[in-house]
Short mmCIF file of C-alpha atoms in Angstrom, two decimals:
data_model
loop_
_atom_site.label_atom_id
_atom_site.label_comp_id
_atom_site.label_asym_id
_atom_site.label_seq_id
_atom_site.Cartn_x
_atom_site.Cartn_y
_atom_site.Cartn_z
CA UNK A 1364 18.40 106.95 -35.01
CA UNK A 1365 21.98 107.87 -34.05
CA UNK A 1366 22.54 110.48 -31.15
CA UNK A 1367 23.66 113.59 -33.83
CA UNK A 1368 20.06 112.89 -35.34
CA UNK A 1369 18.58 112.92 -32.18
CA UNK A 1370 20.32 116.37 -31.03
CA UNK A 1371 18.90 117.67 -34.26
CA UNK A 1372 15.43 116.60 -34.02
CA UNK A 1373 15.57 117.84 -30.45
CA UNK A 1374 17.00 121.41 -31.63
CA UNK A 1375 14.39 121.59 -34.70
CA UNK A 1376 12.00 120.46 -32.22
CA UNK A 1377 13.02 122.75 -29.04
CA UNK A 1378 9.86 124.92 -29.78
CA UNK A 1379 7.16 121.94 -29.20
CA UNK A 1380 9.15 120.90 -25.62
CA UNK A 1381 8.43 124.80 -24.75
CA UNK A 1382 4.80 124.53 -25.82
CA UNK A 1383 4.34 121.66 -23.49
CA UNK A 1384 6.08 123.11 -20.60
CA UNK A 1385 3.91 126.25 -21.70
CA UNK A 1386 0.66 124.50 -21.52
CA UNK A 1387 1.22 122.21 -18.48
CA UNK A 1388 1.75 125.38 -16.16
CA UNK A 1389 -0.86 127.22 -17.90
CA UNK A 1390 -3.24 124.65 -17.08
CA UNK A 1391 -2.16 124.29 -13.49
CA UNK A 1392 -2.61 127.69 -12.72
CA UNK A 1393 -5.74 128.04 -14.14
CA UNK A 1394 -6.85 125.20 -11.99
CA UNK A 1395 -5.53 126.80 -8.91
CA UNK A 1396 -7.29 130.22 -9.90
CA UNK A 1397 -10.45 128.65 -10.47
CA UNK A 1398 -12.06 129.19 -7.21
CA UNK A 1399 -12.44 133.30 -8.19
CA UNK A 1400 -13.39 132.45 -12.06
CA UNK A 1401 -16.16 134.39 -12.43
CA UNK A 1402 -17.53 132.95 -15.71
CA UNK A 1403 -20.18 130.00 -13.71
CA UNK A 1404 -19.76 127.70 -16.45
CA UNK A 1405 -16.27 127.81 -16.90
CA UNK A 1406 -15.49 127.30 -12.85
CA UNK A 1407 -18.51 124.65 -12.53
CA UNK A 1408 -16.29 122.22 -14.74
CA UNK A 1409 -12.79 123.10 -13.76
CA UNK A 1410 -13.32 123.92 -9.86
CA UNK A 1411 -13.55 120.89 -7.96
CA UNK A 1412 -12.25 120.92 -4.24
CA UNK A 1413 -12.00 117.76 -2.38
CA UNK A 1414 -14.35 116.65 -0.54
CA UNK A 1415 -14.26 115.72 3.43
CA UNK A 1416 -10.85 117.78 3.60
CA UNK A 1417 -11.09 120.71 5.96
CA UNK A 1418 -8.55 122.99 3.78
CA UNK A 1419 -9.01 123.68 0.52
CA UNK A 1420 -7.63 121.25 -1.47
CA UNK A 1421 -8.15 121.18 -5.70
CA UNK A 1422 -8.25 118.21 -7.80
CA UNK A 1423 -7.73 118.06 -11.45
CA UNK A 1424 -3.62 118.89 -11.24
CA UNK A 1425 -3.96 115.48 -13.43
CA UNK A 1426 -5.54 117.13 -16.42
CA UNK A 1427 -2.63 119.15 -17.42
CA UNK A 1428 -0.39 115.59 -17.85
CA UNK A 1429 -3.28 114.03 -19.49
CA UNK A 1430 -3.87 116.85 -22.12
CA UNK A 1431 0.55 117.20 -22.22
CA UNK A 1432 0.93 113.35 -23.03
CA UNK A 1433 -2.12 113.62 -25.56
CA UNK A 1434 -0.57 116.45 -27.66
CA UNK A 1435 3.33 114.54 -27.20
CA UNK A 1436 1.43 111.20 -28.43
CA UNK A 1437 -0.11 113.13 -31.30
CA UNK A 1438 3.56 114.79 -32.24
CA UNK A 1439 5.18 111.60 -32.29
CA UNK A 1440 2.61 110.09 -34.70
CA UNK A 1441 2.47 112.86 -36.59
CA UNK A 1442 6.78 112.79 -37.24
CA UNK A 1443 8.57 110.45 -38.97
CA UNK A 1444 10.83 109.39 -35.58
CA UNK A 1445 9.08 106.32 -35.20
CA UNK A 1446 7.54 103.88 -37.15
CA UNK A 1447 4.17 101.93 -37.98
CA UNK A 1448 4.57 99.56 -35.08
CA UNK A 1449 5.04 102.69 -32.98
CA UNK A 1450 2.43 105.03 -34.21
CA UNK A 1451 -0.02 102.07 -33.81
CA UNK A 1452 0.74 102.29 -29.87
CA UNK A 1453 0.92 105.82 -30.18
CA UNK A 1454 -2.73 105.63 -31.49
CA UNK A 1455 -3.65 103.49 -28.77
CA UNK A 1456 -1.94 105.21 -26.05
CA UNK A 1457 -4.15 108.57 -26.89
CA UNK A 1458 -7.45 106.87 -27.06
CA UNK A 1459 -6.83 104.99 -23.51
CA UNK A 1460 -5.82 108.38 -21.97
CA UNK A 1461 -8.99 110.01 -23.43
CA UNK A 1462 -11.14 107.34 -21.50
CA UNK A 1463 -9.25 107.32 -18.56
CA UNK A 1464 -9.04 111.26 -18.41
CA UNK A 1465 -13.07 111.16 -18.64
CA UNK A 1466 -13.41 108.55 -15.76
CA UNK A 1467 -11.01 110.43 -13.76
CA UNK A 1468 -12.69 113.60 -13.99
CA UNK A 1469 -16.44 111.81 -13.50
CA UNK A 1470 -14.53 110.15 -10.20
CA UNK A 1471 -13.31 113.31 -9.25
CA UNK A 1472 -16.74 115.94 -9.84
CA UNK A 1473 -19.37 112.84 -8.61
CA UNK A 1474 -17.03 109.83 -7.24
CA UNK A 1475 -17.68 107.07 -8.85
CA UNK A 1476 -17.99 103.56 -7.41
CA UNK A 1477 -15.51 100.59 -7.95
CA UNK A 1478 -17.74 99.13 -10.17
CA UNK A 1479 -17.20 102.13 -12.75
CA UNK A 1480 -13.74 102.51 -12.42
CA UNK A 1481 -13.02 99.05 -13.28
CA UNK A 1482 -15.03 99.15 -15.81
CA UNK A 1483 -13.44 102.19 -17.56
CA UNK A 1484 -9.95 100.65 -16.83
CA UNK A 1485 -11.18 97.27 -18.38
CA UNK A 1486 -12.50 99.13 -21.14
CA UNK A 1487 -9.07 101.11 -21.82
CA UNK A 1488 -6.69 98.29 -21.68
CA UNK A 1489 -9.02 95.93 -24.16
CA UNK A 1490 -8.86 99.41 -26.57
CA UNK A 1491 -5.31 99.45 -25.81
CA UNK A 1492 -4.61 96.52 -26.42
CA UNK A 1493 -6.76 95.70 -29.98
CA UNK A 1494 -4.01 98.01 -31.33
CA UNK A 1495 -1.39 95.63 -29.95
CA UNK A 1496 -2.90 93.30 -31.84
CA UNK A 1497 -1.56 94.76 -35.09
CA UNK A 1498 1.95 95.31 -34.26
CA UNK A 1499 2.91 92.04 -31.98
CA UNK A 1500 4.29 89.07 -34.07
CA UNK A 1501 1.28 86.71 -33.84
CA UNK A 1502 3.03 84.41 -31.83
CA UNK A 1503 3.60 86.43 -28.47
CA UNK A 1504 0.29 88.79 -29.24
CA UNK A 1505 -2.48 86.91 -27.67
CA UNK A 1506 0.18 86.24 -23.98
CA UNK A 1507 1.36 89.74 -23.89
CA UNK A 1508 -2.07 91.27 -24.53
CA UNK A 1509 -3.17 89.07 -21.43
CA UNK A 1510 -0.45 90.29 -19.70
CA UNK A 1511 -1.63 93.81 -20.21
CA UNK A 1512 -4.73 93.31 -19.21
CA UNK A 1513 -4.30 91.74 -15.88
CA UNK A 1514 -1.22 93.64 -15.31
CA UNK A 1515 -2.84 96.74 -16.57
CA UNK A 1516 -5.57 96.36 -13.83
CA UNK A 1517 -2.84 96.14 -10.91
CA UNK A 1518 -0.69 99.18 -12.22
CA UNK A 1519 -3.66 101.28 -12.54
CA UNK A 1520 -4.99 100.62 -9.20
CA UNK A 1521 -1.34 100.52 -7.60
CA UNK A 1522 -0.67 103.89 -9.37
CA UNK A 1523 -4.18 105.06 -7.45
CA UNK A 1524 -2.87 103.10 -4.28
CA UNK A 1525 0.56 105.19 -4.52
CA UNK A 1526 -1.25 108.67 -5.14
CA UNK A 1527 -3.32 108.41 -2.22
CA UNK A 1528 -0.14 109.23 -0.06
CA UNK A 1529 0.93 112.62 -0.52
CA UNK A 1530 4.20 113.46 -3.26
CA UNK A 1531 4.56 109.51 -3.64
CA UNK A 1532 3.13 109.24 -6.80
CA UNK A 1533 5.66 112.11 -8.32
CA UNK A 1534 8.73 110.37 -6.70
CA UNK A 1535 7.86 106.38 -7.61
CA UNK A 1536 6.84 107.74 -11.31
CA UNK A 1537 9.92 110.04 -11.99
CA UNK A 1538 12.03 106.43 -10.44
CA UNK A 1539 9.66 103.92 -12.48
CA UNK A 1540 10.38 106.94 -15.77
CA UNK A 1541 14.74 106.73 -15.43
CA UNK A 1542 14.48 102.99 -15.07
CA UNK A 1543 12.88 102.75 -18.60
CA UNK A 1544 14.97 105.75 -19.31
CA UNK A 1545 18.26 104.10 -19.01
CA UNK A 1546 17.20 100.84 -20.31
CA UNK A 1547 16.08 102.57 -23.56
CA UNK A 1548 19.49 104.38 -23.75
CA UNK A 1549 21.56 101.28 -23.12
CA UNK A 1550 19.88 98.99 -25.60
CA UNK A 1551 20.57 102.42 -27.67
CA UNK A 1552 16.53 103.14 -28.23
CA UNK A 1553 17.80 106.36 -28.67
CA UNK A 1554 13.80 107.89 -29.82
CA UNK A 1555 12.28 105.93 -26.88
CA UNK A 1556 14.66 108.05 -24.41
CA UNK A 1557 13.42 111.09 -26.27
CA UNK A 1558 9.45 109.95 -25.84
CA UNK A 1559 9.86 109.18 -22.15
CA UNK A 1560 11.51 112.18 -21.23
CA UNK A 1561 8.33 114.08 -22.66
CA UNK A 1562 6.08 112.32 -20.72
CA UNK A 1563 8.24 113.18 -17.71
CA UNK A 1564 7.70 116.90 -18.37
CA UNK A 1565 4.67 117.29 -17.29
CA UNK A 1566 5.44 114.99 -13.98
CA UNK A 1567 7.94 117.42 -13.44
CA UNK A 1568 6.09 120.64 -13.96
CA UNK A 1569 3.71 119.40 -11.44
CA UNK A 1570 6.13 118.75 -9.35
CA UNK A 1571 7.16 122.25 -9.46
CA UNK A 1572 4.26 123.79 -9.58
CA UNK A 1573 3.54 121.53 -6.16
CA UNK A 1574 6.35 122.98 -4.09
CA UNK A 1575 4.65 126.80 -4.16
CA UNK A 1576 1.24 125.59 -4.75
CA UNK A 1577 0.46 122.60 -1.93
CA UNK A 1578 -3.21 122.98 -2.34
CA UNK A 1579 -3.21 120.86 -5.48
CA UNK A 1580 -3.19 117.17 -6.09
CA UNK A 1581 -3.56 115.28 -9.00
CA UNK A 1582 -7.04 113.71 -8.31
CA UNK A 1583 -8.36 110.68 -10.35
CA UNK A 1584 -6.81 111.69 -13.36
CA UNK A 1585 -3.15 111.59 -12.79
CA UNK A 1586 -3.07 108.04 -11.47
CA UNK A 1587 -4.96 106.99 -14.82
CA UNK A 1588 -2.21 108.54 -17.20
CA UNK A 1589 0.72 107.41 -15.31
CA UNK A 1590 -0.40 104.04 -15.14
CA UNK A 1591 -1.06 103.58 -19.12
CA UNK A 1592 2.11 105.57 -19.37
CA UNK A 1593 4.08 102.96 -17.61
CA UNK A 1594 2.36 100.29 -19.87
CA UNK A 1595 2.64 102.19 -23.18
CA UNK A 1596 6.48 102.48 -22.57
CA UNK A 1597 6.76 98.87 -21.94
CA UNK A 1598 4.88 97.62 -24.75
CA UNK A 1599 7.61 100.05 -26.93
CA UNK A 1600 10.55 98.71 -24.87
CA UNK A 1601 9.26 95.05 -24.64
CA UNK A 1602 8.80 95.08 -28.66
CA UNK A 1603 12.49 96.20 -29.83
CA UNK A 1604 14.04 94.23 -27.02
CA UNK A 1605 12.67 90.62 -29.10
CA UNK A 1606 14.41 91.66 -31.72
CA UNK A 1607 17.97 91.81 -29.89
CA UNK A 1608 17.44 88.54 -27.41
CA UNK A 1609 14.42 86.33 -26.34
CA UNK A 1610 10.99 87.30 -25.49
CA UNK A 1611 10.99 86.21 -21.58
CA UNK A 1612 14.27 88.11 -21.07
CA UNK A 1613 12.28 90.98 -22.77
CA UNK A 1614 9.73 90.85 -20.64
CA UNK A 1615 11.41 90.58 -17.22
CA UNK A 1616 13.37 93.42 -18.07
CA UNK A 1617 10.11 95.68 -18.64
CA UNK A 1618 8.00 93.68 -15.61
CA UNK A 1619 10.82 94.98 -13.01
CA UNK A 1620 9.96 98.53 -12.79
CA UNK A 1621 5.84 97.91 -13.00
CA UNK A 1622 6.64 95.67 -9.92
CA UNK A 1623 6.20 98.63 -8.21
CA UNK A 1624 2.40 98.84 -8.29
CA UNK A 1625 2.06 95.76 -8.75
CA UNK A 1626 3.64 95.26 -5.10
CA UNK A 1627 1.83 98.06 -3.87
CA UNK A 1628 -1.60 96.23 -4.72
CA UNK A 1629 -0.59 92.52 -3.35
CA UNK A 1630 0.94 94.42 -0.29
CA UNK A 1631 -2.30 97.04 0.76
CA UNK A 1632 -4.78 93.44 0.08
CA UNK A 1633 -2.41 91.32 2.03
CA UNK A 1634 -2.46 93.74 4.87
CA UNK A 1635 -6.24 94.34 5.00
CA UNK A 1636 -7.16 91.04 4.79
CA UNK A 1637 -4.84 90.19 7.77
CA UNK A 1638 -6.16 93.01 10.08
CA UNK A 1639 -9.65 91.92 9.05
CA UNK A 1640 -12.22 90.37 7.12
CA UNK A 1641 -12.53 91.16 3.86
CA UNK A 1642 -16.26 91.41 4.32
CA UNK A 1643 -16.49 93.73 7.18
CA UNK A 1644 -13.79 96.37 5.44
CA UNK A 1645 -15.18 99.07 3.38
CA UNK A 1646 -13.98 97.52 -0.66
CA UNK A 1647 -12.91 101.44 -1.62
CA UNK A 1648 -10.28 101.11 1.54
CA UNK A 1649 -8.16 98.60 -0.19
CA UNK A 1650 -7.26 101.65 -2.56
CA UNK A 1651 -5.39 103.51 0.36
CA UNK A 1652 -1.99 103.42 1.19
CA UNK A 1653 -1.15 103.01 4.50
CA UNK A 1654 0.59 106.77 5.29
CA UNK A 1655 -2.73 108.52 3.81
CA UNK A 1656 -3.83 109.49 7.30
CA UNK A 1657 -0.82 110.16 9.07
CA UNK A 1658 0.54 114.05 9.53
CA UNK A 1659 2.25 115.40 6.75
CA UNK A 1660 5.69 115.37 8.53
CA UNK A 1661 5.60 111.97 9.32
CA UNK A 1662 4.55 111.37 5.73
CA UNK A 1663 7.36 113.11 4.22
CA UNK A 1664 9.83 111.23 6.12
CA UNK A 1665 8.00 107.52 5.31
CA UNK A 1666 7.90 108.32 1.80
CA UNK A 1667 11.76 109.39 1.19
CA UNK A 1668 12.30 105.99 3.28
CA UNK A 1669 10.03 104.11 0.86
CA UNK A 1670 11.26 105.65 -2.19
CA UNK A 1671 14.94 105.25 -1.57
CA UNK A 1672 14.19 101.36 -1.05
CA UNK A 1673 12.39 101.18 -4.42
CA UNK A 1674 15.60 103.62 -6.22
CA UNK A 1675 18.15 100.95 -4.56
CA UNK A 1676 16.12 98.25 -6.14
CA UNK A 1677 15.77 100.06 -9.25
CA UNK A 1678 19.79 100.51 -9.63
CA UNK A 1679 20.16 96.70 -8.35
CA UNK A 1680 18.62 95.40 -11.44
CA UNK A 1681 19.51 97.61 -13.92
CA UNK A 1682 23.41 97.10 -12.72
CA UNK A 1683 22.92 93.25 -13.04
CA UNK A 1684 21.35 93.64 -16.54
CA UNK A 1685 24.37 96.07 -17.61
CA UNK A 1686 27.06 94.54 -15.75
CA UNK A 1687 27.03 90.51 -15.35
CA UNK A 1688 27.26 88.26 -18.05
CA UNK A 1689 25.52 85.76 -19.97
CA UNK A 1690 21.50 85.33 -20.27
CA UNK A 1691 20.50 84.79 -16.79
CA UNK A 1692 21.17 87.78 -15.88
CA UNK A 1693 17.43 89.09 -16.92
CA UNK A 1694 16.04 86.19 -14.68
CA UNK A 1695 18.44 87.27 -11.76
CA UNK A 1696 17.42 90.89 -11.99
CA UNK A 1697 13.93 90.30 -11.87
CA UNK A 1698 14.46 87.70 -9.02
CA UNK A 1699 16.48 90.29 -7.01
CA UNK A 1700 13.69 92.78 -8.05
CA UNK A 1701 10.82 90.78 -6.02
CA UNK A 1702 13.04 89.80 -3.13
CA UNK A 1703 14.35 93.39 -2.61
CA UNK A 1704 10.40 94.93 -2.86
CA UNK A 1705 9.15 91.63 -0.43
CA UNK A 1706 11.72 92.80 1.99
CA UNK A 1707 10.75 96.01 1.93
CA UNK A 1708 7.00 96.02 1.94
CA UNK A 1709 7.87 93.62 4.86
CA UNK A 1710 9.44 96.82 6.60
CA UNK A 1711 6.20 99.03 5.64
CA UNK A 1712 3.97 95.78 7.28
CA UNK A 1713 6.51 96.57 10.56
CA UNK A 1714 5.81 99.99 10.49
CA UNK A 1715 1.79 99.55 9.75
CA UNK A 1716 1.56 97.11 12.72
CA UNK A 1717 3.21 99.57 15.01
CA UNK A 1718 1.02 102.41 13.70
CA UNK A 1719 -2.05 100.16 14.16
CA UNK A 1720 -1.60 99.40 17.37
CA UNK A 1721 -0.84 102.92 18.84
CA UNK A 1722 -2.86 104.82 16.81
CA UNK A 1723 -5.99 102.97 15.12
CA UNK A 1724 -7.05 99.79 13.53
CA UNK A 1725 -6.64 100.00 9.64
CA UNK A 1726 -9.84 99.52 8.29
CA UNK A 1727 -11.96 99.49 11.22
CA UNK A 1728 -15.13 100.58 9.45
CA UNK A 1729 -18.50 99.85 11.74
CA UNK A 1730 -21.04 101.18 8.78
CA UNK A 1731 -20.24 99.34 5.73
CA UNK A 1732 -22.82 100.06 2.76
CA UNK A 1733 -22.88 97.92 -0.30
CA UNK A 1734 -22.06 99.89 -3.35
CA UNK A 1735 -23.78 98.41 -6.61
CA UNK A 1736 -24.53 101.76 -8.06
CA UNK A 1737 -22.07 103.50 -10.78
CA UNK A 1738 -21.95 106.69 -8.66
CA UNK A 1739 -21.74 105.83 -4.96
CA UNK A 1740 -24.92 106.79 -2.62
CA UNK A 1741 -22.87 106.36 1.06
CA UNK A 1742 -19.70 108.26 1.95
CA UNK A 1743 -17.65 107.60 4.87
CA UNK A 1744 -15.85 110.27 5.80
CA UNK A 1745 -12.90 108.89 7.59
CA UNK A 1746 -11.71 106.54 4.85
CA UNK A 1747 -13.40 108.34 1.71
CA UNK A 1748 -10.64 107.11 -1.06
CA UNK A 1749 -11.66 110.07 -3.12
CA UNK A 1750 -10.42 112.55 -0.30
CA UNK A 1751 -7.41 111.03 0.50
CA UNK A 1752 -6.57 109.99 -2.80
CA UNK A 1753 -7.60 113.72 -3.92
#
């Protein structure tokens, strides 16, 4: 597709991008009205405040992306724009969000335990990924599809990690969004630019949406979606990249940007099991970042710090892929990638030990309670996940 038939489509199609704006603000505000619905049914399964939060604080701000990227996925299957490989995905893609949009909003109305969750999530990527399956050349099917699924595990719990600290997720999912953005448009993937730019819509409208409405979050659900977003994307990027050079340069190209969670994962187990032992920390705080507690001021300020590391990482690589020559670049990119994020998630380890030591000790839990049940029977109330992540 050629960028005059992609203006076209866009123009012919200008009416759909204004449904979905349309329907992601409609949803949000219905969410943030539905403390004075007066229809018991209606606010019963859309009101859900968070729990062990003195102000009033709604979840669900997730559901609106969910149902945005569902209708988006459906449009693009629906049009000729892509092909069989990518309506496949496409297929995929809307099944894993329906699962993950159900688990989310379980987590959010009962709070589910660990157990569940990774069980959903190990559920989605194996759905995900049997429509892989179909569309990856047989010999690089079976070592991508593990890929996903161990991958997929640390960028949905990273993505979870990320959101429990408050506007992160928006920022490091608009960054993680432009990186695939620009590497779609450079390789010329014109319809891939268009796709991810529609699932940044609703990112965006929440975003909005955020800055006059503060008592909203995106609960369980938004995590979920971004996560298989990222992954989805890839998968698209990953497969049209093996057709212009080899498959590991492929792949390191689309493994830079889900470093992210990745690093956010390795870097909140790292820390935890340093400041104590694994068996006398409470397994749902591993799923915290490490500004989740602090004052929203202080917060704010961390997070522009953290997210202006990950955007100078994010330019680094993409500069070496588009600028220096020969076929080492890829490898040097995704090098400079994991040296750049170790370096900095050696700064946030800095700033954790200095907040540890004048202000608590991370994951000093006295009453830990084993959790084999799918819905959890024991909440602690200063390191609930579900609030803070809520």
């Amino acid at each position: 597709m050629t960028t005059t038939e992609l203006g076209k489509y866009i123009l012919d199609n200008s009416g759909f991008v204004l449904l979905v704006l349309a329907l992601n603000f409609g949803i949000l505000f219905l969410i943030n009205a539905s403390s004075s619905i007066k229809a018991s049914i209606l606010k019963d399964l859309i009101y859900i405040p968070a729990r062990n939060r003195k102000e009033n604080v709604l979840l669900l701000g997730g559901l609106a992306m969910a149902f945005s990227n569902i209708i988006v996925m459906h449009n693009i299957y629906s049009s000729d724009v892509v092909g069989t490989s990518d309506k496949f995905s496409a297929l995929g893609y809307i099944l894993g969000v329906f699962i993950l949009t159900i688990q989310g909003y379980l987590d959010d109305k009962f709070e589910l335990s660990i157990k569940a969750r990774l069980i959903a999530q190990g559920f989605t990527l194996l759905t995900y990924s049997v429509f892989l399956h179909f569309i990856f050349p047989i010999q690089s099917s079976l070592a991508f599809i593990l890929l996903v699924v161990i991958w997929g595990f640390g960028i949905l719990n990273g993505s979870h990690i990320i959101e429990t600290a408050q506007t992160m997720s928006i920022k490091v999912s608009t960054l993680i969004l432009f990186y695939f953005f620009a590497v779609a448009y450079y390789f010329n993937f014109l319809h891939l630019s268009y796709i991810i730019a529609l699932i940044w819509l609703p990112i965006a409208c929440f975003w909005i949406f955020k800055l006059f409405k503060k008592s909203i979050r995106l609960g369980e659900i938004g995590p979920n979606v971004l996560a298989l977003s990222y992954i989805f994307i890839a998968t698209q990027i990953y497969l049209r990249l093996t057709g212009i050079m080899s498959q590991t340069s492929s792949l390191l190209i689309v493994l830079i940007p889900l470093s992210i969670p990745m690093g956010e994962v390795f870097f909140n187990m790292t820390k935890r099991l340093f400041q104590r032992s694994y068996k006398d920390t409470k397994r749902s705080n591993l799923f915290l970042h490490v500004l989740s507690n602090e004052n929203e001021k202080f917060v704010s300020h961390q997070i522009t710090k953290i997210v202006s590391m990950y955007a100078l990482i994010m330019m680094t690589s993409f500069f070496i892929i588009a600028y220096y020559g020969g076929t080492a670049k890829y490898i040097l990119a995704f090098f400079t990638t994991t040296l750049l994020l170790m370096a900095s998630y050696f700064l946030q380890a800095k700033k954790c030990s200095v907040l540890s030591k004048k202000k608590r000790d991370f994951g000093n839990i006295n009453n830990f309670s084993h959790d084999n049940g799918l819905i959890k029977k024991d909440l602690v109330e200063t390191f609930d996940v579900d609030s803070e992540n809520e």
